[in-house]
XYZ file of C-alpha atoms in Angstrom:
550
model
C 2.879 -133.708 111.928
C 0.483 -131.850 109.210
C 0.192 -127.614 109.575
C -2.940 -126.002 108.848
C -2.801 -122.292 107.994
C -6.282 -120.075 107.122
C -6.711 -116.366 107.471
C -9.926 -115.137 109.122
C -9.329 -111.784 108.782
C -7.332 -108.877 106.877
C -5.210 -108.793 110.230
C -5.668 -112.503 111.701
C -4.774 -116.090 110.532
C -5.683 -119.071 112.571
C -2.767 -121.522 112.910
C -3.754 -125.252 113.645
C -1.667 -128.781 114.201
C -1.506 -132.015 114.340
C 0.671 -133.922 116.440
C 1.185 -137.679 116.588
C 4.812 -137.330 118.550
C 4.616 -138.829 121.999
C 7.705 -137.262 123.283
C 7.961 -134.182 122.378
C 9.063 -131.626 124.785
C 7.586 -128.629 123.290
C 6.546 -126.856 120.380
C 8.207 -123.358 118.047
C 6.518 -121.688 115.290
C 7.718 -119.831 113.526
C 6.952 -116.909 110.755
C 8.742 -116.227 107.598
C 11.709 -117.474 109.184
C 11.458 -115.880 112.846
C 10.332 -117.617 116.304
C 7.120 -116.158 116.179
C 6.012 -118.111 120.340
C 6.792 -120.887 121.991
C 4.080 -123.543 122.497
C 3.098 -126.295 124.871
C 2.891 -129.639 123.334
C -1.144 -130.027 124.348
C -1.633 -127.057 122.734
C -3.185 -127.513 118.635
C -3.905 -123.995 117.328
C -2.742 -120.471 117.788
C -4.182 -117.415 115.983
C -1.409 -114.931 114.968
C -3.368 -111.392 115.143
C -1.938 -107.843 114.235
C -0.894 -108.710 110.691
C -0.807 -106.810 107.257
C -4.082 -106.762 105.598
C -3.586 -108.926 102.016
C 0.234 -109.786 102.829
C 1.685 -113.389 102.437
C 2.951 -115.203 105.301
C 5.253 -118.209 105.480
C 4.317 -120.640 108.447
C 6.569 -123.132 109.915
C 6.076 -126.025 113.410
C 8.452 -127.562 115.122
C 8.361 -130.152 117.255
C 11.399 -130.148 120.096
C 12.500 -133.891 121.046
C 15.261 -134.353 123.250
C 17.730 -135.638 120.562
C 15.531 -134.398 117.618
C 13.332 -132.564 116.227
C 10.659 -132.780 113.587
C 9.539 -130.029 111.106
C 6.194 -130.017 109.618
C 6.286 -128.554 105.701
C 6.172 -124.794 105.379
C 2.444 -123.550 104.683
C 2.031 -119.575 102.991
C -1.352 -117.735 103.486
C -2.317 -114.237 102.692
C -4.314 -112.470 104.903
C -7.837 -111.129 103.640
C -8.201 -107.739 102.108
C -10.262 -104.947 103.821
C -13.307 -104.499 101.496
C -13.072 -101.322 99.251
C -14.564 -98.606 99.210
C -17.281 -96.292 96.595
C -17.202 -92.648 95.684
C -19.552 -90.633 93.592
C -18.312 -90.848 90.290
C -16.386 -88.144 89.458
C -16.617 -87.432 85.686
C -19.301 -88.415 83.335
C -20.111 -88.034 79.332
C -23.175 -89.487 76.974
C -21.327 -93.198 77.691
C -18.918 -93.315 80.295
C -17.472 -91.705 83.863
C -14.594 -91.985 86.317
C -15.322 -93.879 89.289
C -13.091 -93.724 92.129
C -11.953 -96.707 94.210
C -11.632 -95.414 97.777
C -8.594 -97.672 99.715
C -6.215 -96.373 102.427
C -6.068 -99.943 104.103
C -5.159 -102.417 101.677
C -1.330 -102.555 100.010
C -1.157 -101.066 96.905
C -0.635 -104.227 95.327
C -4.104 -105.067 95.725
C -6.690 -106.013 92.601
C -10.061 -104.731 92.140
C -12.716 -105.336 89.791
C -15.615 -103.522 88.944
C -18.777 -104.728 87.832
C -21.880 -102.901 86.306
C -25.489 -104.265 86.089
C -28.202 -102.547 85.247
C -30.617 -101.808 87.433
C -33.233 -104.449 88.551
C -30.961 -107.056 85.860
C -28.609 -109.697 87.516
C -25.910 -110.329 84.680
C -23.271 -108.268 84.322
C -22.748 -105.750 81.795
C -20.357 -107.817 79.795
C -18.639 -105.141 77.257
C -17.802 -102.030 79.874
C -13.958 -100.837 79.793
C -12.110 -100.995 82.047
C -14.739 -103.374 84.710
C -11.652 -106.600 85.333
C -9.318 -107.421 87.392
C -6.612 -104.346 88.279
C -4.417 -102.695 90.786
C -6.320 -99.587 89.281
C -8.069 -97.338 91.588
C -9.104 -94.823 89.317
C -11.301 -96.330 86.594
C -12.322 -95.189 83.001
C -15.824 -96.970 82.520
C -16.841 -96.541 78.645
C -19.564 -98.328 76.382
C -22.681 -97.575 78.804
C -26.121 -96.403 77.750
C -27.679 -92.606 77.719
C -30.452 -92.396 80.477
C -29.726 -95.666 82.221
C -29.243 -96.637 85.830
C -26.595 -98.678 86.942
C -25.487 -100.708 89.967
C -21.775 -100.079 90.106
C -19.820 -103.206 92.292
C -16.365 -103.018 93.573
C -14.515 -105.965 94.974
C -11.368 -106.336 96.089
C -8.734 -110.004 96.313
C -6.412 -111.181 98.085
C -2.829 -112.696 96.663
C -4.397 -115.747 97.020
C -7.788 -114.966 95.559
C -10.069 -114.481 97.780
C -12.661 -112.110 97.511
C -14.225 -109.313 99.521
C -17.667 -108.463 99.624
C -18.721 -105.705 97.259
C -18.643 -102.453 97.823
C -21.969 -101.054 95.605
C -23.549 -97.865 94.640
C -26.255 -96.756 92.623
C -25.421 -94.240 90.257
C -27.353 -92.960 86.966
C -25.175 -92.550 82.964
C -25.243 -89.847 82.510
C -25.941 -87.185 85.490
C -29.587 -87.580 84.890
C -32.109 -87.544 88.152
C -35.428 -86.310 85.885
C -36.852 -89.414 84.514
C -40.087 -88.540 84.181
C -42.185 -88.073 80.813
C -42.010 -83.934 80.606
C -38.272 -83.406 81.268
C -35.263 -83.737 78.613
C -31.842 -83.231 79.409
C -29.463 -81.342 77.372
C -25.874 -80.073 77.625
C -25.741 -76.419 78.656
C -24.798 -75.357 75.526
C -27.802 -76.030 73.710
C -29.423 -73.713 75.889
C -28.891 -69.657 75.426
C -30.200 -69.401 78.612
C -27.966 -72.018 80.352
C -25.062 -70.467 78.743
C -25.821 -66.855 79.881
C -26.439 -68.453 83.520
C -22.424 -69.738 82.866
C -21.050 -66.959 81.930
C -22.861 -65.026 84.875
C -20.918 -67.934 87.499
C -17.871 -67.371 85.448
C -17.846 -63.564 86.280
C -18.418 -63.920 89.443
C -16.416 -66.639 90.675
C -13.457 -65.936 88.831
C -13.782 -69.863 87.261
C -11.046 -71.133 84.406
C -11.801 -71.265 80.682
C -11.660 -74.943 81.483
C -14.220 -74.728 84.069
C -16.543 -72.906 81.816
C -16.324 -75.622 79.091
C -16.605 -77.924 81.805
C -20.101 -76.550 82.648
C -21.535 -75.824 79.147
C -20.642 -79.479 77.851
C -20.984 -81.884 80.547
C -23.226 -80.426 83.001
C -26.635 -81.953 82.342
C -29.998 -78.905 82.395
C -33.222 -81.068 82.511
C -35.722 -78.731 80.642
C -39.563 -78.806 81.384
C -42.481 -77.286 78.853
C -40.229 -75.956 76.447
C -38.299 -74.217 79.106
C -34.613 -74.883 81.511
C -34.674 -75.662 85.117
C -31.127 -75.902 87.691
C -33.367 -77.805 90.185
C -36.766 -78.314 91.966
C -37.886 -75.491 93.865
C -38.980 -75.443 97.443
C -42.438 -74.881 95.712
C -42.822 -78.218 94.236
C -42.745 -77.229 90.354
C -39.435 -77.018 87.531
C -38.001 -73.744 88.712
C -38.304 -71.840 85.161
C -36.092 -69.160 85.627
C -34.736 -69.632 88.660
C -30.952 -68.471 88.345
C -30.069 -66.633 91.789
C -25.560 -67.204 91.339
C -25.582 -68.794 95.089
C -28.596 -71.079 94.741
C -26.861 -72.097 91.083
C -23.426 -72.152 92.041
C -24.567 -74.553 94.840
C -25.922 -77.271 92.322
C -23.171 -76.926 90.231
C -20.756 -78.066 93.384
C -22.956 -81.145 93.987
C -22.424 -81.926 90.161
C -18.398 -80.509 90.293
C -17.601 -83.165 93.623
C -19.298 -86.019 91.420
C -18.236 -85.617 87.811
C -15.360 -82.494 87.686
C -12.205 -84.291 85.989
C -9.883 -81.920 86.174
C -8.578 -82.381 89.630
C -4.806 -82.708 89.663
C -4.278 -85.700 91.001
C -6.011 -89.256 89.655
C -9.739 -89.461 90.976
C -8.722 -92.509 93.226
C -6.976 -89.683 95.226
C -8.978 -86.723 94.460
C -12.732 -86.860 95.069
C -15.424 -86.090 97.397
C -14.199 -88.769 99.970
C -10.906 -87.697 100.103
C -12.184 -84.095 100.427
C -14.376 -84.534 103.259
C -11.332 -86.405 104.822
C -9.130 -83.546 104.296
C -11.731 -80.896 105.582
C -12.124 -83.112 108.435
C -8.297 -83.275 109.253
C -7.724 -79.678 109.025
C -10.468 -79.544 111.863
C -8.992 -81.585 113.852
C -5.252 -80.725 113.508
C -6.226 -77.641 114.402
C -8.198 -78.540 117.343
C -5.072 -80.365 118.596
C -2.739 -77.173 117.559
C -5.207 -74.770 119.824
C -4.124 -77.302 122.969
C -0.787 -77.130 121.888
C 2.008 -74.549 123.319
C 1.406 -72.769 119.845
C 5.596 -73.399 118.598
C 4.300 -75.861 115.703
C 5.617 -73.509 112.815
C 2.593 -73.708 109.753
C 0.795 -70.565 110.011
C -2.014 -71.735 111.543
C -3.605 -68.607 112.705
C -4.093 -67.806 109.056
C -7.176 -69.928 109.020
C -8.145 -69.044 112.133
C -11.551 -67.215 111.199
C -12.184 -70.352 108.693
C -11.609 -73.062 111.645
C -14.151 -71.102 113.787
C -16.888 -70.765 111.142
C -16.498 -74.927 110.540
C -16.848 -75.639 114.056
C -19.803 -73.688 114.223
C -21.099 -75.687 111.099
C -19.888 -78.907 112.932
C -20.969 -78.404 116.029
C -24.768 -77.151 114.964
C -24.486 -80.932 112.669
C -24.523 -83.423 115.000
C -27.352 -86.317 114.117
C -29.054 -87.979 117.250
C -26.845 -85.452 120.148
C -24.063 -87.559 118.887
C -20.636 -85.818 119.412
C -19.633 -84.919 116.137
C -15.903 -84.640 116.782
C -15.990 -88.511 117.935
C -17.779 -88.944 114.101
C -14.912 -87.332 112.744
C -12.238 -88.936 114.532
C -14.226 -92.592 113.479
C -14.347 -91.192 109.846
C -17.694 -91.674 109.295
C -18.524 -88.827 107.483
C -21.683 -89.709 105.844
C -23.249 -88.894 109.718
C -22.426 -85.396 109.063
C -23.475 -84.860 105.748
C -26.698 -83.014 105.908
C -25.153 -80.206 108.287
C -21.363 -79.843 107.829
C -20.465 -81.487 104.551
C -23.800 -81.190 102.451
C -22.517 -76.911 103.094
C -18.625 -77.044 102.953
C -19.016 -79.098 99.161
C -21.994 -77.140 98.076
C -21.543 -73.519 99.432
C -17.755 -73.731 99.646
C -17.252 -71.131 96.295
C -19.810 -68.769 97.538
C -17.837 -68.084 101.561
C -14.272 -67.610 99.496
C -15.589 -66.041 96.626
C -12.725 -65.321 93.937
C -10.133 -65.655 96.847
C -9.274 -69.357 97.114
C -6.154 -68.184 99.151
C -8.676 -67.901 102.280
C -8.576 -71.853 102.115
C -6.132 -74.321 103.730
C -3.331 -75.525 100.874
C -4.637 -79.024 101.894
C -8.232 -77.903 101.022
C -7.350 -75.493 97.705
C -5.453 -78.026 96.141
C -9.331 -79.463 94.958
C -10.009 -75.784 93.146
C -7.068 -75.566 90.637
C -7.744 -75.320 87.100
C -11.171 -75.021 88.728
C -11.059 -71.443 90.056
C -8.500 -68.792 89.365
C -5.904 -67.831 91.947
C -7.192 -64.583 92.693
C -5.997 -61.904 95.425
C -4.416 -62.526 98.577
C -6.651 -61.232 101.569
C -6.908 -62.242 104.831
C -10.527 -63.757 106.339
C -9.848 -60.717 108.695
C -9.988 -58.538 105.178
C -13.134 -60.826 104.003
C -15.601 -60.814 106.783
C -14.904 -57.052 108.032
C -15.529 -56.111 104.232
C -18.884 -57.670 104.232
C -19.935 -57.337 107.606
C -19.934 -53.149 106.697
C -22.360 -54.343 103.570
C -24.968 -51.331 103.028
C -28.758 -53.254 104.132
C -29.846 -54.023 100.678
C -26.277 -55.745 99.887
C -26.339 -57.460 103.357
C -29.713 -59.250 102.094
C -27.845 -60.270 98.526
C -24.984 -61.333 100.378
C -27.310 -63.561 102.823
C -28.833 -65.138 99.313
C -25.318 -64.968 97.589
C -23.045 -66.556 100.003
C -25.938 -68.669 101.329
C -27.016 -69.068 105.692
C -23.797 -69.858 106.485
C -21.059 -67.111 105.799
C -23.835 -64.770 105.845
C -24.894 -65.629 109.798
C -20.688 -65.602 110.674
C -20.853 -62.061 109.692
C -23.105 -61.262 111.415
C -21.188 -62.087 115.003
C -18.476 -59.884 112.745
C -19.415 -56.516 113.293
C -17.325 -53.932 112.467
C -17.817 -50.206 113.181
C -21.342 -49.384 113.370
C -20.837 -45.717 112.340
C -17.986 -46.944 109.838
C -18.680 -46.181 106.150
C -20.568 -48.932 104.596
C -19.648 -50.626 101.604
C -21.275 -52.244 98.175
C -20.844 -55.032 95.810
C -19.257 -53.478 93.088
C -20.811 -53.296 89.878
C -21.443 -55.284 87.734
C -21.901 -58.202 90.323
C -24.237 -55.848 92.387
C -26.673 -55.325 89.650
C -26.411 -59.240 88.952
C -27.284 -60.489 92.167
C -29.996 -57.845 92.581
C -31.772 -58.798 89.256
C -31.348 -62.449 89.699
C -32.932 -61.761 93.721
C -35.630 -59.567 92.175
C -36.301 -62.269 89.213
C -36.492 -64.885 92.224
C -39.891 -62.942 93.347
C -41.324 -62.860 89.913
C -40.719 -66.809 89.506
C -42.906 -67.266 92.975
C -45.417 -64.886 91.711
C -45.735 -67.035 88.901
C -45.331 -69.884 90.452
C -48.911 -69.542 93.030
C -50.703 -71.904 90.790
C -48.366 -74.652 91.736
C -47.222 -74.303 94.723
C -48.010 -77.307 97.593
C -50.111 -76.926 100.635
C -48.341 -76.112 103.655
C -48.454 -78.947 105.317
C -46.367 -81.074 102.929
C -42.879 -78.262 103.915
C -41.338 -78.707 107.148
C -42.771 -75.273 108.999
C -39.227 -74.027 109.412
C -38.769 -74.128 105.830
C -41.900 -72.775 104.516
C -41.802 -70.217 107.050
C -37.987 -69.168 106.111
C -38.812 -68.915 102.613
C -42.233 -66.840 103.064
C -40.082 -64.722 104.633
C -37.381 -64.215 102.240
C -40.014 -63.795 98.973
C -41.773 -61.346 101.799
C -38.616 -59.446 102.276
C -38.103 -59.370 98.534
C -41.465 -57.560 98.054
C -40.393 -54.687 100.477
C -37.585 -54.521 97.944
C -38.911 -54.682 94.567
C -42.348 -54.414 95.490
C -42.836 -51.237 93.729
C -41.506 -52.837 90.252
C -44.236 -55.707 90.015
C -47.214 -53.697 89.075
C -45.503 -53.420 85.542
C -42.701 -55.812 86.109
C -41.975 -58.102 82.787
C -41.916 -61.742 83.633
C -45.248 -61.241 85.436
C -47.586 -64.071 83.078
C -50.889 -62.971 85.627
C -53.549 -60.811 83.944
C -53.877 -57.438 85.600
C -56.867 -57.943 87.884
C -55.121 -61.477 88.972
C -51.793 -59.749 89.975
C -53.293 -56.757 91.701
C -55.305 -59.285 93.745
C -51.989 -60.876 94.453
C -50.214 -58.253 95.152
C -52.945 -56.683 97.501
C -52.941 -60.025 99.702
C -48.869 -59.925 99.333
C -48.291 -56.610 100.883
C -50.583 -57.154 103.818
C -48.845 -60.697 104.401
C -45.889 -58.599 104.932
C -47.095 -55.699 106.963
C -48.615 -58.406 109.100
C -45.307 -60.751 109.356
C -42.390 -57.929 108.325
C -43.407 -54.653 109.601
C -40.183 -53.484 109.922
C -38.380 -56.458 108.255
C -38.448 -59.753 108.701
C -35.603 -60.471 111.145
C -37.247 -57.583 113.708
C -38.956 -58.357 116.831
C -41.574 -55.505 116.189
C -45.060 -56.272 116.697
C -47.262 -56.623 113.680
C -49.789 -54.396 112.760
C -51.649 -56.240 110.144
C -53.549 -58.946 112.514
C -53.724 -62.305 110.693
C -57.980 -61.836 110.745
C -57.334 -58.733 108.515
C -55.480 -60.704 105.939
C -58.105 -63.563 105.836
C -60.989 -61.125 105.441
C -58.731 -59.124 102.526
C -58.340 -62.717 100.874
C -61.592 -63.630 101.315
C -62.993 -59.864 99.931
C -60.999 -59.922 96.959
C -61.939 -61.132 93.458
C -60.183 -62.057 90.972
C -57.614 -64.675 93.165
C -58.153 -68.465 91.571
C -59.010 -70.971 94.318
C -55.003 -71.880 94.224
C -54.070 -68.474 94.726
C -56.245 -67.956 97.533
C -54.975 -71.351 99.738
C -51.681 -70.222 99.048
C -52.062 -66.928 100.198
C -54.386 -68.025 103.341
C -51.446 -70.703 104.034
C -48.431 -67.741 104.216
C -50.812 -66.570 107.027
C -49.636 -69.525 109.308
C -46.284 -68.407 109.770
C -45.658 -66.860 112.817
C -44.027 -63.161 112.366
C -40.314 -63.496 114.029
C-alpha cells in the first residue's frame, strides 16, 4: 500500500492511495498522529481542507484486516503559502528605499524574496541588498540607480519550497514622476523657496524637527524653467509658485504614506496598507458599537464627530453603487481609494490641524515623531470654533482644510448671532497671502491654460469659481499687484473680462443662488471689444463663460 500526499492549496492537501489488500475491512488515516476519518475500503483519495496555510503535516493509512493490519510509510507535506502582498515603498534616498511586505495570512515563519528588474529588462538586478531569501518583511533595498524605474517582485515559499506567484509593483528610485526633458529634481534644500514653503508647513502644523529634515532632504521638488513646482496644476502647466499650506500639505502626505521612515513600528507593520486597514476598522467597530447596548467601556463617543464625518466620506465613495461597507468588510480598499482613502491619507493633517488628540489612538499612533502632541480639544471644541469663522476665514479654511472638513462645518452651525472668530495671526496672514498668490499664479498662468473641454465640467467649473471668488477678494490689489508678469494694457484687458466673469457667475458670491446680472452675451461682446487680450487669453476667458453660475 503506497500514500500519496500533495497540497493544492494554502488550506487543502489532496490525500490519495493505493490498495492491493483484498481483505481489508476498512480504512484510518490519520494526521500527525490523530484519527483524522474513517474510510471505506473502495474509497482512494480524500482531501483534508481547513488547514494552516504553509504548515507541515504528517500523513499516515491504515489498512484494518481482521487479524492485522497494514501501515503504509508516513508521508509530510506543507501546505502552500498565501501569496504576499505590496505596499508603496515607504522610505526612499538617491539609491535605496524601504519596501514593505504586506502578510497577515501566512505564519511568521514564512520566506520571502524580493526581486528588482528594471523596467522593460527581464534579468534581475543581481547586486540589490537585501532582494534573497528571508523571513523579513520589512526590507532595506540599497545599490539602485538615480532616476530609474523599477519592477519590484515579492514571492513568498513554502517549508517545502514551493513558490507563490509574485506579488509586483511598479515603483520609480528615487520619488521621481517628472521624466521629461525640462524638469530636474532636487532635494528641498537646495531650494530657498522650497525651504521657506517647509518652514511655513512646520508653523502651521506643529510638525517635529525630524519631520522638517525629513521634508528638506528627502522630499523630491521637480523644478521647471529655472523655477520649483509641488505639482501639476489643474491648468495643465508646472505650478510656479503655487504654495497654498492645504494644497502643499496634501502632496506632502501622498509622499509621507510612501517614503516617511520614522513610523514607530518596522514598515512591514506600519504603512499605508496597514493604515487604511486601521481607518477602516475604527469604522466599522464603531458601526458595530452604535448597535450595541453602549456598556463597551473605550470612550467611544470621543470620536463621535470624526466617525460621522468618515461615513459621510465613505458613503459619498462608493465605485459602481457598490456598498462600500461590504468593500470594507472584504478589505479591498483600493475600491475606495479615490473617495475615502485618496482624502483621509492626503487631507488627514489639514481636518486635525496641530491637535492629533482629535484622532483614534489606533489611527495617531502613524503621526508620532511626525506631528507634535499638541492640545487636548474635543471635535465638539474644533468644528464649533471654525464653524463661527468670520466670511473671509471661512473661504481660507475651505482652501486650508480642503472640501471635506470645510463642507462638515458647514452642517455645524453654531450661533448665528454668536461672535465670530479668526485664524490667529500669523497663520491668518499666511493662508491669505498664499490664497491671494494662488490668483496671481492663474493670472499668469492664461497663456497656458487647456481648453475646456479637456477638464471634467465639474472641475473646471469648481475652480473658475474659486479663482472668481478670489478676485472679489483681492481684486482690488492686482492692478499693481507684484507677481503680475502681464504688461499693463494686457492685465487691464484681463482684468476687465475677469470682473464681468464674476458679476455674471458670482454676483453675490459664488455659492448664492442670486440671479446674475452680467448676461453671458455681455461678457462675449466685452471679450470680443477689447484689445490688447492674446488669442490664448481670449479662449480662455470666452471658455470661463460656459460655466453655469450656481
Amino acid at each position: 500500500m503506497e500514500l500519496y500526499v500533495s497540497p493544492v492549496s494554502p488550506t487543502e492537501v489532496e490525500v490519495s492511495w493505493s490498495l492491493g489488500i483484498q481483505d481489508a475491512e476498512g480504512l484510518s488515516l490519520y494526521r500527525d498522529g490523530e484519527l483524522l476519518t474513517t474510510l471505506e475500503t473502495e474509497d482512494r483519495s480524500i482531501r483534508d481542507t481547513e488547514l494552516s496555510p504553509n504548515t507541515r503535516y504528517v500523513y499516515r493509512i491504515v489498512a484494518n484486516r481482521p487479524n492485522d493490519s497494514e501501515v503504509a510509510d508516513e508521508i509530510a507535506v506543507a501546505t502552500l503559502a498565501y501569496p504576499p502582498r505590496i505596499s508603496g515603498q515607504m522610505a526612499t534616498h538617491w539609491t535605496g528605499f524601504q519596501q514593505p511586505i504586506i502578510d497577515e495570512l501566512n505564519p511568521d515563519y514564512t520566506e520571502y524574496r524580493v526581486v528588482l528588474t528594471k523596467r522593460g529588462e527581464l534579468t534581475p538586478v543581481a547586486d540589490v541588498a537585501d532582494s534573497g531569501w528571508s523571513t523579513s518583511r520589512c526590507r532595506k533595498l540599497d545599490g539602485l540607480e538615480p532616476r530609474q524605474l523599477y519592477t519590484i517582485s515579492v514571492t513568498a515559499r513554502n517549508l517545502d519550497g514551493v513558490e507563490t506567484e509574485p506579488a509586483r509593483l511598479i515603483e520609480d528610485s528615487p520619488f521621481d514622476r517628472y521624466r521629461s526633458g525640462s524638469t530636474r529634481i532636487h532635494p528641498a534644500n537646495e531650494s530657498q523657496w522650497a525651504k521657506n514653503r517647509v518652514g511655513d508647513l512646520v508653523d502651521i502644523y506643529g510638525l517635529t524637527d525630524a519631520a522638517e529634515e525629513w521634508m528638506n532632504n528627502d522630499i523630491q521638488i521637480a523644478w521647471a524653467r529655472g523655477e520649483p513646482f509641488i505639482g501639476r496644476a489643474y491648468w495643465g502647466k508646472p505650478t510656479v509658485g503655487h504654495r497654498f499650506p492645504g494644497t502643499l500639505m496634501h502632496e506632502v502626505m501622498h509622499v509621507f504614506w510612501h517614503f516617511w521612515d520614522g513610523f514607530p513600528e518596522p514598515c512591514d507593520r506600519m504603512n499605508r496598507y496597514t493604515f487604511r486597514r486601521d481607518v477602516a476598522q475604527f469604522v466599522l467597530d464603531f458601526r458595530d458599537y452604535l448597535r450595541s447596548d453602549f456598556s463597551t467601556p473605550f470612550p467611544w463617543e470621543s470620536w463621535r464627530l470624526y466617525y460621522d464625518m468618515l461615513v459621510g466620506l465613505l458613503e459619498a465613495a462608493s465605485p459602481d453603487n457598490e456598498d462600500s461597507w461590504e468593500i470594507l468588510e472584504r478589505q479591498e480598499y483600493t475600491k475606495l481609494w479615490g473617495g475615502f482613502f485618496h482624502r483621509m491619507e492626503a487631507n488627514i493633517l489639514n481636518h486635525i490641524q496641530r491637535t492629533p488628540s482629535l484622532l483614534p489612538p489606533t489611527i495617531r499612533r502613524y503621526f508620532e515623531g511626525f506631528i507634535e502632541p499638541g492640545e487636548n480639544i474635543t471635535w465638539e471644541q474644533h468644528l464649533s470654533w471654525y464653524s463661527r469663522l468670520a466670511e473671509e476665514d471661512r473661504h481660507l479654511a475651505t482652501r486650508y482644510r480642503t472640501h471635506d472638513i470645510a463642507s462638515y462645518v458647514e452642517e455645524f452651525r453654531a450661533d448665528p448671532g454668536g461672535p465670530r472668530t479668526r485664524f490667529p495671526e500669523p497663520l491668518r496672514t499666511t493662508l491669505r497671502e498664499a490664497d491671494r498668490q494662488m490668483l496671481v499664479d492663474f493670472i499668469n498662468a492664461l497663456e497656458d491654460i487647456k481648453p475646456r473641454e479637456e477638464w471634467t465640467p465639474w472641475f473646471w467649473s469648481y475652480n473658475v469659481r474659486q479663482y472668481l471668488y478670489r478676485l472679489s477678494l483681492y481684486g482690488a490689489e492686482m492692478d499693481s499687484s507684484v507677481g503680475i508678469e502681464l504688461e499693463e494694457a494686457n492685465l487691464e484687458a484681463v482684468l476687465a473680462t475677469l470682473r464681468a466673469l464674476y458679476d455674471h457667475n458670482c454676483p453675490q458670491g459664488c455659492w448664492s443662488n442670486a440671479i446674475s446680472r452680467t448676461s453671458r452675451e455681455d461678457v462675449h461682446q466685452l471679450i470680443a471689444s477689447l484689445e490688447n487680450l492674446s488669442d490664448t487669453q481670449r479662449r480662455v476667458l470666452r471658455d470661463m463663460t460656459e460655466i453655469e453660475p450656481p
